[in-house]
Structures are given as C-alpha cells and as structure tokens.
PDB file of C-alpha atoms and ligand atoms in Angstrom:
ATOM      1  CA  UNK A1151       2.007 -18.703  19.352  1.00 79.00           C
ATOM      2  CA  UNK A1152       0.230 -15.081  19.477  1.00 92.00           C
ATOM      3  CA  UNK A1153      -0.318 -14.378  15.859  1.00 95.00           C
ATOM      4  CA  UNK A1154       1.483 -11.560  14.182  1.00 96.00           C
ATOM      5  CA  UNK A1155      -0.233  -7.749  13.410  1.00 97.00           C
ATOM      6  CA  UNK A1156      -0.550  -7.007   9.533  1.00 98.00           C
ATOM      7  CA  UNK A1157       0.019  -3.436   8.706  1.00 98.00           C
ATOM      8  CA  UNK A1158       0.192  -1.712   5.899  1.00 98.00           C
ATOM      9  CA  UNK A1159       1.381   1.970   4.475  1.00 98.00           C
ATOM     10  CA  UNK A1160      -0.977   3.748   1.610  1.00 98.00           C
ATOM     11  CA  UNK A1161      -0.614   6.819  -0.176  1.00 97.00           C
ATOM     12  CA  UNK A1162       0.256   8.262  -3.618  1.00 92.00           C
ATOM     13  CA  UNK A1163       3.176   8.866  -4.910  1.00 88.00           C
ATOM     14  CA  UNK A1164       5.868  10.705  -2.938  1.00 88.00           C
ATOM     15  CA  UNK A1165       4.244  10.601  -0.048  1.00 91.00           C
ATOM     16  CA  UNK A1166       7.237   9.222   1.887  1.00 91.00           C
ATOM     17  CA  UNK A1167       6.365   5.713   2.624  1.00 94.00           C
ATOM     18  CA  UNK A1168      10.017   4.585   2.098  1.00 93.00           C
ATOM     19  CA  UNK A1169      11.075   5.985   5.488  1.00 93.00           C
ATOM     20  CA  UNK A1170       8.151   5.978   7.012  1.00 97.00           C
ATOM     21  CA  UNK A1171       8.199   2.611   6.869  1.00 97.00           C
ATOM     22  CA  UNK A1172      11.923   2.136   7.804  1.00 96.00           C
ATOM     23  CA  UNK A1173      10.637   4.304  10.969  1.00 97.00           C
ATOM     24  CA  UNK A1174       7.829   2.187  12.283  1.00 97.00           C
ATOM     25  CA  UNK A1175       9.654  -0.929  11.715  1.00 97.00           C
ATOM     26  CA  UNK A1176      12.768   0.223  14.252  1.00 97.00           C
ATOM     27  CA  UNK A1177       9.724   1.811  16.827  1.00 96.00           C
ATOM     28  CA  UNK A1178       8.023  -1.615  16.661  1.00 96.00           C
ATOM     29  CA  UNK A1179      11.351  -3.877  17.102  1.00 96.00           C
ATOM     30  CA  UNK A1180      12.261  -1.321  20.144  1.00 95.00           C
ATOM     31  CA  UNK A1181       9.133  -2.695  21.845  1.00 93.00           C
ATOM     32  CA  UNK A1182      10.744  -6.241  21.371  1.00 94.00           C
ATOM     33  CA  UNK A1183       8.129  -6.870  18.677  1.00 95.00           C
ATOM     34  CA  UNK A1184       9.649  -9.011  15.638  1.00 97.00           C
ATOM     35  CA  UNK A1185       8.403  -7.649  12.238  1.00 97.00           C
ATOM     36  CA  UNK A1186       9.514  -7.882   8.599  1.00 98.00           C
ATOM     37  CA  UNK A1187       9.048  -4.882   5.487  1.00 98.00           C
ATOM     38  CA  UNK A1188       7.958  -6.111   2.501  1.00 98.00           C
ATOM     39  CA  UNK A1189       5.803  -4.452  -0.823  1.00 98.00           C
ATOM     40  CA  UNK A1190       3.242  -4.438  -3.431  1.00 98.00           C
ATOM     41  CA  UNK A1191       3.073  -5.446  -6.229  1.00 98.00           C
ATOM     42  CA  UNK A1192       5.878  -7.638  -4.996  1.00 98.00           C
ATOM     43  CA  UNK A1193       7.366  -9.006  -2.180  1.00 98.00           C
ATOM     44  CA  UNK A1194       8.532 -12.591  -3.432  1.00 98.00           C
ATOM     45  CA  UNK A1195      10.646 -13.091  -6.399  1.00 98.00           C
ATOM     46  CA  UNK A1196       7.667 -14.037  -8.859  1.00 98.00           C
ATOM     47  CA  UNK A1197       5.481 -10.998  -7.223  1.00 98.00           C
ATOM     48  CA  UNK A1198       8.204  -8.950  -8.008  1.00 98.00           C
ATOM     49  CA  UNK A1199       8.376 -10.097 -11.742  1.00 98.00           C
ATOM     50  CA  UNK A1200       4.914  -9.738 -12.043  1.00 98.00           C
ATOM     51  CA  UNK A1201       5.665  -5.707 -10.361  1.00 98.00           C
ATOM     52  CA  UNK A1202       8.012  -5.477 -13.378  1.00 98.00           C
ATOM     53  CA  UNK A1203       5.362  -6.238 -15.994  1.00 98.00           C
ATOM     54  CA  UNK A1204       3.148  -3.711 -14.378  1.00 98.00           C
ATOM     55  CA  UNK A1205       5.192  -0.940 -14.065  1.00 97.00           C
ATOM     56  CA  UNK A1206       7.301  -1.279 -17.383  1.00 96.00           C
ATOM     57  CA  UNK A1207       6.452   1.345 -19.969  1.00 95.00           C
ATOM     58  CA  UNK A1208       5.280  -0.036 -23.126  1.00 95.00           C
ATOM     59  CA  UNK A1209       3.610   0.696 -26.513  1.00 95.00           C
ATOM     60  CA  UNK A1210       0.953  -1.740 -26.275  1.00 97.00           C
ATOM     61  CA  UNK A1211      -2.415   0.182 -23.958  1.00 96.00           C
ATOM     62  CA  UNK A1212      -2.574  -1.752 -20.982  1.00 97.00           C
ATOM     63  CA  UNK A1213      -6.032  -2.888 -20.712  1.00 97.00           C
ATOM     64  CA  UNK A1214      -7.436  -2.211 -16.925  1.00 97.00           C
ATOM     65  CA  UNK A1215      -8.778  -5.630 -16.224  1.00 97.00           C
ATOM     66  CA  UNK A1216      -5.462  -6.854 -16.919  1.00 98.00           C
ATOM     67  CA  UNK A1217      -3.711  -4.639 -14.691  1.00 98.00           C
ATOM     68  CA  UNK A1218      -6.257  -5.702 -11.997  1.00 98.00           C
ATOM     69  CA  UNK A1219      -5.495  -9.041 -12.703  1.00 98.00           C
ATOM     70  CA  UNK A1220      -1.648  -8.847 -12.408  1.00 98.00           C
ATOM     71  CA  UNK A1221      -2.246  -7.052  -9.261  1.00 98.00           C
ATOM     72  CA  UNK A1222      -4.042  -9.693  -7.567  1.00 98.00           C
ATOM     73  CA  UNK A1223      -1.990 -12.211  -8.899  1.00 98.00           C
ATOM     74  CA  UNK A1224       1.186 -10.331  -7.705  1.00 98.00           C
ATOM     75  CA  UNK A1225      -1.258 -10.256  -4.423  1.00 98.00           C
ATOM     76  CA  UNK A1226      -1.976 -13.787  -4.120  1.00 98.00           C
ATOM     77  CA  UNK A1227       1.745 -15.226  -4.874  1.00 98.00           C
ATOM     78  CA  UNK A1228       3.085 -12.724  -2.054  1.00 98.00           C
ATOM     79  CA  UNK A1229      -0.157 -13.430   0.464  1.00 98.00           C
ATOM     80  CA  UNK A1230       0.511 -17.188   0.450  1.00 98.00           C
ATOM     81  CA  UNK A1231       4.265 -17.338   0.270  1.00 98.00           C
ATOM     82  CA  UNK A1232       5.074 -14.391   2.401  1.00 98.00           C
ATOM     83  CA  UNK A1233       2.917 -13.034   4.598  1.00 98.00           C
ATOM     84  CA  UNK A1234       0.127 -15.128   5.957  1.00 98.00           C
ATOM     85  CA  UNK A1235       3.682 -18.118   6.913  1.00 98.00           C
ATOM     86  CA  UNK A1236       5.078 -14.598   8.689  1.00 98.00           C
ATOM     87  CA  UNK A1237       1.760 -14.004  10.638  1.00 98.00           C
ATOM     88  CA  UNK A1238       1.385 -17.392  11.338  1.00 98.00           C
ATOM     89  CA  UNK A1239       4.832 -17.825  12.788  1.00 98.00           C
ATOM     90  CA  UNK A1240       4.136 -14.969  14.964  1.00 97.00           C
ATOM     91  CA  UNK A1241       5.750 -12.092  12.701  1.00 98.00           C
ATOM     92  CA  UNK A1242       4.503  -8.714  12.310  1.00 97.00           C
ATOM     93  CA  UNK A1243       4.116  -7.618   8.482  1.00 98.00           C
ATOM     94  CA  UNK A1244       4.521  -3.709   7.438  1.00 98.00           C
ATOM     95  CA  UNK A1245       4.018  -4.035   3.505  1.00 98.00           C
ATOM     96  CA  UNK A1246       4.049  -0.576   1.308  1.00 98.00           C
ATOM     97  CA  UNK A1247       0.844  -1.133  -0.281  1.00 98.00           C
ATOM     98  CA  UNK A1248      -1.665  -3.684  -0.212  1.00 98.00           C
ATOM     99  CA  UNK A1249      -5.258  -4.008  -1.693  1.00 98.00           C
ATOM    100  CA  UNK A1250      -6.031  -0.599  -0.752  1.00 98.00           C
ATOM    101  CA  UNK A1251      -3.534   0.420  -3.245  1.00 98.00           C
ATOM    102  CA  UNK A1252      -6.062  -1.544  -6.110  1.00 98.00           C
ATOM    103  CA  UNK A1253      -9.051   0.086  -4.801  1.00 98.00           C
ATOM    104  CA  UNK A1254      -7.416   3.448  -5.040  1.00 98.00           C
ATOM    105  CA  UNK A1255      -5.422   2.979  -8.170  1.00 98.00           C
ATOM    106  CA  UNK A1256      -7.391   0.974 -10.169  1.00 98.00           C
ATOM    107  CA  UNK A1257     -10.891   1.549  -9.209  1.00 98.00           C
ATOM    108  CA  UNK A1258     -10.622   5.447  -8.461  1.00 98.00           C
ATOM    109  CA  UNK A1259      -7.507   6.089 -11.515  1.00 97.00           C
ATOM    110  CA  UNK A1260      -8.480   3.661 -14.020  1.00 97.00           C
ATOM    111  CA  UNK A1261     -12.501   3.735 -13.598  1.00 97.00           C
ATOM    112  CA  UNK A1262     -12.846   0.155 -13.044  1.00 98.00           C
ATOM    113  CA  UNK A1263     -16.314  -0.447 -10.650  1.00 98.00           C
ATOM    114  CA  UNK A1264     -15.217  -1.235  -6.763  1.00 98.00           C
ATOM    115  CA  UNK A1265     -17.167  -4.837  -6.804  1.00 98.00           C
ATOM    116  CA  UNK A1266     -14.712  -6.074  -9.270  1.00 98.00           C
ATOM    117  CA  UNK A1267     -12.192  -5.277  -7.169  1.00 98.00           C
ATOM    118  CA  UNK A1268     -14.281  -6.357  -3.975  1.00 98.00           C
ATOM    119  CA  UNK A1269     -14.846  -9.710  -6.139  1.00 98.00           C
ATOM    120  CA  UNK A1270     -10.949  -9.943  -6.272  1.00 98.00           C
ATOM    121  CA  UNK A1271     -10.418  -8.990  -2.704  1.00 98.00           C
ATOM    122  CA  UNK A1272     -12.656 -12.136  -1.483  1.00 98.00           C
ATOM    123  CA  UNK A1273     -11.321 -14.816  -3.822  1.00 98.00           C
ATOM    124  CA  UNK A1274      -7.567 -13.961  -3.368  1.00 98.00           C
ATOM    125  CA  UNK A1275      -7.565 -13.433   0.251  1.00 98.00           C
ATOM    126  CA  UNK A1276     -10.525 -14.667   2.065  1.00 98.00           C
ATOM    127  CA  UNK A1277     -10.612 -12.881   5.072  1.00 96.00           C
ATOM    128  CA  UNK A1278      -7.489 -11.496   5.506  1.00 98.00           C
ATOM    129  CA  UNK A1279      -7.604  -7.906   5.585  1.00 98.00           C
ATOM    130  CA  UNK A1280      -4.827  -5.559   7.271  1.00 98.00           C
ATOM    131  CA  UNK A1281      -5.106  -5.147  11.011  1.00 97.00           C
ATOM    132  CA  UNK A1282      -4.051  -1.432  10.817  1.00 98.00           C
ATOM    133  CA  UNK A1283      -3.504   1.296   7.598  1.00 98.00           C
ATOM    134  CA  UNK A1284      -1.872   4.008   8.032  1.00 98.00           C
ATOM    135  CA  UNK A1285      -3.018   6.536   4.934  1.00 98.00           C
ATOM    136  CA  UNK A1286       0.419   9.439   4.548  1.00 97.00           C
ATOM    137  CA  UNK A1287      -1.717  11.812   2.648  1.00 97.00           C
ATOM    138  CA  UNK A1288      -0.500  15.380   0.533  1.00 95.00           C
ATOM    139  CA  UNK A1289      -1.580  17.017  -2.427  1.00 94.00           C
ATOM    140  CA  UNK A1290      -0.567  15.139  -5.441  1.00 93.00           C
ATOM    141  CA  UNK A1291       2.103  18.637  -6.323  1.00 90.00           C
ATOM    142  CA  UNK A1292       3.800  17.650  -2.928  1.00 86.00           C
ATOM    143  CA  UNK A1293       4.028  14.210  -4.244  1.00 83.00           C
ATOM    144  CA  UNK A1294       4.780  14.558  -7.822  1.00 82.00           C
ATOM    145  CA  UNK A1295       7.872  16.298  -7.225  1.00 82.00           C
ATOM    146  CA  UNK A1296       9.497  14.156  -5.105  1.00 82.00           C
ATOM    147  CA  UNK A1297       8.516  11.345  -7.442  1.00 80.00           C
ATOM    148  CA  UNK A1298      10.049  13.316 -10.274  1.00 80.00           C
ATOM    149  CA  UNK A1299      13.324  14.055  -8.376  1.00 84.00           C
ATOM    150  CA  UNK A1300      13.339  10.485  -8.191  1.00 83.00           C
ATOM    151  CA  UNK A1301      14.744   9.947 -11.697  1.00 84.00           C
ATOM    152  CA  UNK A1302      12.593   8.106 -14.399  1.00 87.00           C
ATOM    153  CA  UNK A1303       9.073   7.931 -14.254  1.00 89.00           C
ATOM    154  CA  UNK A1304       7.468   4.527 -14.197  1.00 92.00           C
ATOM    155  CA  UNK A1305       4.412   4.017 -16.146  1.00 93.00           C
ATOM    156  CA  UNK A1306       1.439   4.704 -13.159  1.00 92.00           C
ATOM    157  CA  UNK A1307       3.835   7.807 -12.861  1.00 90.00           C
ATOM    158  CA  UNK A1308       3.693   8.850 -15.692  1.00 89.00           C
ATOM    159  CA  UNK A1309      -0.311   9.548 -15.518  1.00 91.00           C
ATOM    160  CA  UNK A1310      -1.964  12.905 -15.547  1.00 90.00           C
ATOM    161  CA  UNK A1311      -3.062  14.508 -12.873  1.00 92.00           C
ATOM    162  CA  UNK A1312      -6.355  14.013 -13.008  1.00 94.00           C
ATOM    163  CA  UNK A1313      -5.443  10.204 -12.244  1.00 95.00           C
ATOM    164  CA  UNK A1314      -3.447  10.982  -9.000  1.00 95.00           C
ATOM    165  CA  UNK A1315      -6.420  13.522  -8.013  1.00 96.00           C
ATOM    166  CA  UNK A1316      -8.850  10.257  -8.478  1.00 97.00           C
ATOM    167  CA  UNK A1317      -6.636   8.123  -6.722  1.00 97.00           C
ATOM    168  CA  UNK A1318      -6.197  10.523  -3.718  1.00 97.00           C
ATOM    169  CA  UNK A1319      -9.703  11.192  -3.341  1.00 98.00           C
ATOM    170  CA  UNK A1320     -10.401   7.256  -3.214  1.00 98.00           C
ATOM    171  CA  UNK A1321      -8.001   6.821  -0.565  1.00 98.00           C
ATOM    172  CA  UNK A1322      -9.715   9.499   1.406  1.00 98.00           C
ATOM    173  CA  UNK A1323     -13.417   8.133   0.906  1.00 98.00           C
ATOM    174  CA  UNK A1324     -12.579   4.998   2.029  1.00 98.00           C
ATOM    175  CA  UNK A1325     -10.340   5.999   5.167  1.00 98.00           C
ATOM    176  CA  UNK A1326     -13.470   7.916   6.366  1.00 98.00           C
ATOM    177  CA  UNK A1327     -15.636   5.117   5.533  1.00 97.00           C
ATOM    178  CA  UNK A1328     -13.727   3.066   7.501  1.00 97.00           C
ATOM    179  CA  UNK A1329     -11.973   5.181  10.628  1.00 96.00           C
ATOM    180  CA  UNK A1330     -10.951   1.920  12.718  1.00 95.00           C
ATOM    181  CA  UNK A1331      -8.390   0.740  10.388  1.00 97.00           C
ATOM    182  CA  UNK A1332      -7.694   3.645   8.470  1.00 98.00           C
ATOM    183  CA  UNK A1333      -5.207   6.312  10.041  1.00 98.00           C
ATOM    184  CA  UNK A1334      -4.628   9.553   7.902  1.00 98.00           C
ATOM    185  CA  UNK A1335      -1.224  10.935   8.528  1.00 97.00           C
ATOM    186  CA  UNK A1336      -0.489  14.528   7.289  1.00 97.00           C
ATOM    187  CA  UNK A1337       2.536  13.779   5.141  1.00 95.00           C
ATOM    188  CA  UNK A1338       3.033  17.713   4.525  1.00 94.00           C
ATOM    189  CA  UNK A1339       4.472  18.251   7.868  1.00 95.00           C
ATOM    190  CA  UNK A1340       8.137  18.327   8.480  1.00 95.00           C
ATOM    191  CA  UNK A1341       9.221  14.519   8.795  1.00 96.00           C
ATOM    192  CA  UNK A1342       9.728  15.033  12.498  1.00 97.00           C
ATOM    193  CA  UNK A1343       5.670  15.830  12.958  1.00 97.00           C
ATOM    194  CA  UNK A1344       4.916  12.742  10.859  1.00 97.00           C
ATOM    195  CA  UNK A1345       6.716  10.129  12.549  1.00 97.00           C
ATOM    196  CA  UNK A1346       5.550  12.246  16.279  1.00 98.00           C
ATOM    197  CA  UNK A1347       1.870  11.104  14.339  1.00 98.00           C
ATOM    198  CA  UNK A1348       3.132   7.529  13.367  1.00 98.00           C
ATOM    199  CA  UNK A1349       4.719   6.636  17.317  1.00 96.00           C
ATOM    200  CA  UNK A1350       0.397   8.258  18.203  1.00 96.00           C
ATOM    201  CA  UNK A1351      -0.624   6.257  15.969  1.00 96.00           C
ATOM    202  CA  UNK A1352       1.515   2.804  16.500  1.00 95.00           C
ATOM    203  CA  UNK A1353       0.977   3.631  20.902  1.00 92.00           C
ATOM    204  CA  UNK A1354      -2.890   4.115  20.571  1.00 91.00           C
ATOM    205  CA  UNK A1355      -3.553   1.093  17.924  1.00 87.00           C
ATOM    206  CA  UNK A1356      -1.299  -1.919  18.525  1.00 83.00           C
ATOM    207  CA  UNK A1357      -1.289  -3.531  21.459  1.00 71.00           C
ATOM    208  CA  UNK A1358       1.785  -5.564  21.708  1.00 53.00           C
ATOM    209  CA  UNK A1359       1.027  -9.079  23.569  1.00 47.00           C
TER     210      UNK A1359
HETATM  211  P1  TMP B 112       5.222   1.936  -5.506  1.00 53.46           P
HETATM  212  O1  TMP B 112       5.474   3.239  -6.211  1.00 53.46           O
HETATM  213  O2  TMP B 112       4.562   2.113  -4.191  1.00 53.46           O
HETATM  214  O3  TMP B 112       6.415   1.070  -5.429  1.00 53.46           O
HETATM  215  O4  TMP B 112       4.132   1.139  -6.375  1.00 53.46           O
HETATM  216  C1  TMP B 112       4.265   0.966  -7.768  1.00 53.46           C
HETATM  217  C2  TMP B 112       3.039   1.455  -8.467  1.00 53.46           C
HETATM  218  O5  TMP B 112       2.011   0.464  -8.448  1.00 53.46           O
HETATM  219  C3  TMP B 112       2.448   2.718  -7.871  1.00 53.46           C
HETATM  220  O6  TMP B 112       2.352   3.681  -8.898  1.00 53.46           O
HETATM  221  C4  TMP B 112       1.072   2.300  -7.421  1.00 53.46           C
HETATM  222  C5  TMP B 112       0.760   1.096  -8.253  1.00 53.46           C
HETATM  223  N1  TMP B 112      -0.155   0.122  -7.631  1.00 53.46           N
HETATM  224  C6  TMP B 112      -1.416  -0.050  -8.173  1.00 53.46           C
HETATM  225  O7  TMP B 112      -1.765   0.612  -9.156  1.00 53.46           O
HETATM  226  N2  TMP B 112      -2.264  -0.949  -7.609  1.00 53.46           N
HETATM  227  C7  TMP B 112      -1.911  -1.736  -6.544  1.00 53.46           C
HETATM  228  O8  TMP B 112      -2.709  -2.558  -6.064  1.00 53.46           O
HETATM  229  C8  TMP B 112      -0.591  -1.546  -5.983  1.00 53.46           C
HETATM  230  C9  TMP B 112      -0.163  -2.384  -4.823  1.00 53.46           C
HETATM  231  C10 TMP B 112       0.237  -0.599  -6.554  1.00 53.46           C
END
C-alpha cells in the first residue's frame, strides 16, 4: 500500500481556500486518486470543540501560550485520529490549515518566538510535515472584505490590521525560505486564473503512483 500525499491550503483570511479546496479535491479524484478534506483547528469531533474554544469571543484576554497550546492540542487529536490512519491506508489528505497556520498566526500575529512553536511542531508530530503547501496569497483589504461579507466576525477576525499584515508577511518569509513545499498562488486573480495556477501546481508537484 503506496502511502497517501498530505497537502495542505494556507492563507489569511478570505483568501478563498473554501473552493479552492473543493477544486483540487475533484482535479485529484479525476486522476483516480482517493483523497479526503478536512481542517484546522479541527477535523475530529474533539478538534473541533477545541476550534470552538479558540475562536469564541470572550471577555477574558486569551493568553498566547494558551492559544498555542489549544492549537496543538486541536493538532495532535486530529493528526492521530484522522490523518496519519488516512495516509496510512493509502488516502490523500487536503486539510485548510495546518501548522503553518501556528507559525503564521501565532508566531508572526501574536509575537510568540518561532522555537516555541518549532518545540511544538516536533513533540506533536514527529516528522510529519505536509508533502505539498499551497500558500493563496492577497492583500489583507482583498481578504477582509470577503471575511466581513461573511457575517459575524470570529475572534482572530476580529484583529487589527496590523495582525493580518504580520501574519501575511510570515507566510511569505517562510514560503521563500522554503520554495519546495511552499507554492504561492496569486489569490487576486479572477478564480478561473487561480485554479489554471492550482491544476500547474497539482501537474508539476504530485506525482500520482
Ligand atoms: P479558518 O478561518 O481557516 O477556519 O481558521 C480559524 C482561525 O484560526 C483563523 O482565523 C486562523 C486561526 N488559526 C490559528 O490562529 N492558528 C492555527 O494554527 C490555525 C490552524 C488556525
């Protein structure tokens, strides 16, 4: 049994991962490739609880360790449970956000130093890291006001945008730092050129077995 490909979608908010994701999983199955969609923070029904917590606004300051914290251990209840069984059965996994997401979010938004994060990274998963990342990248306007037409904003969406500048940046450091996995998508083209980028993308990166 040929293990499965682990991919996963980054970007801030209203960048269009949603459909984007929907898209590569229906160009992947065409190919006769088997693949599931799942998320983060979520992705089982605890991880998902946990996601609740997280994205609840509250009164009470939500101290960034502890948001770290529920991350990972949103990360490592979905990891175990969900995706490494799907890999290992063969599966291909497209999550919407992974520990790029914490590296972004809470290291470049909330200040808290990368090795923490790093630290995090190594105990939860070992060596697991996603096989491919596709980064859909805009300026945070673009995204903000899709977010807002959304409805109600959740509490990382309700930040400044300073924060989403941070984040956005952090995303883009690291892609460039690391070219082989990341793939930056222009997510302020028409949705047409973006998924013409994503099928690129998919046909020069994955090499179905
Ligand atoms: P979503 O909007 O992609 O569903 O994600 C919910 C929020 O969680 C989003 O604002 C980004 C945030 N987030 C983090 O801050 N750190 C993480 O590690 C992940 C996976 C998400």
């Amino acid at each position: 049994m040929k293990r499965g490909l682990f991919i996963t979608i980054e970007g801030g908010e209203g960048v269009g991962k949603s459909t984007n994701i929907e898209f590569i999983k229906t160009t992947l199955e065409a190919q006769g490739i088997q693949c599931i969609v799942t998320r983060e923070p979520g992705g089982t029904p605890l991880a998902e609880e946990i996601r609740e917590v997280l994205i609840k606004n509250r009164e009470e300051r939500v101290v960034s360790e502890t948001e770290l914290l529920l991350m990972f251990a949103a990360r490592a209840q979905h990891l175990h449970q969900k995706i490494l069984p799907a890999l290992e059965a063969g599966t291909w996994v497209i999550s919407d956000r992974f520990t790029d997401a914490t590296y972004a979010y809470q290291s470049g938004g909330r200040g808290v130093a990368a090795e923490k994060v790093a630290l995090l990274e190594n105990f939860v998963q070992g060596d697991v890291r996603p096989n491919l990342t596709l980064l859909l990248d805009a300026p945070i306007e673009v995204g903000m006001a899709r977010a807002k037409n959304r409805g109600a904003l959740d509490r990382f969406e309700e930040e400044e945008s300073a924060f989403f500048n941070n984040v956005r940046n952090n995303y883009l450091e690291r892609a460039k730092a690391d070219a082989g996995r990341f793939k930056i998508i222009d997510a302020t083209q028409t949705l047409e050129l973006v998924q013409t980028d994503i099928k690129d993308v998919l046909q020069k990166n994955i090499h179905p077995q």
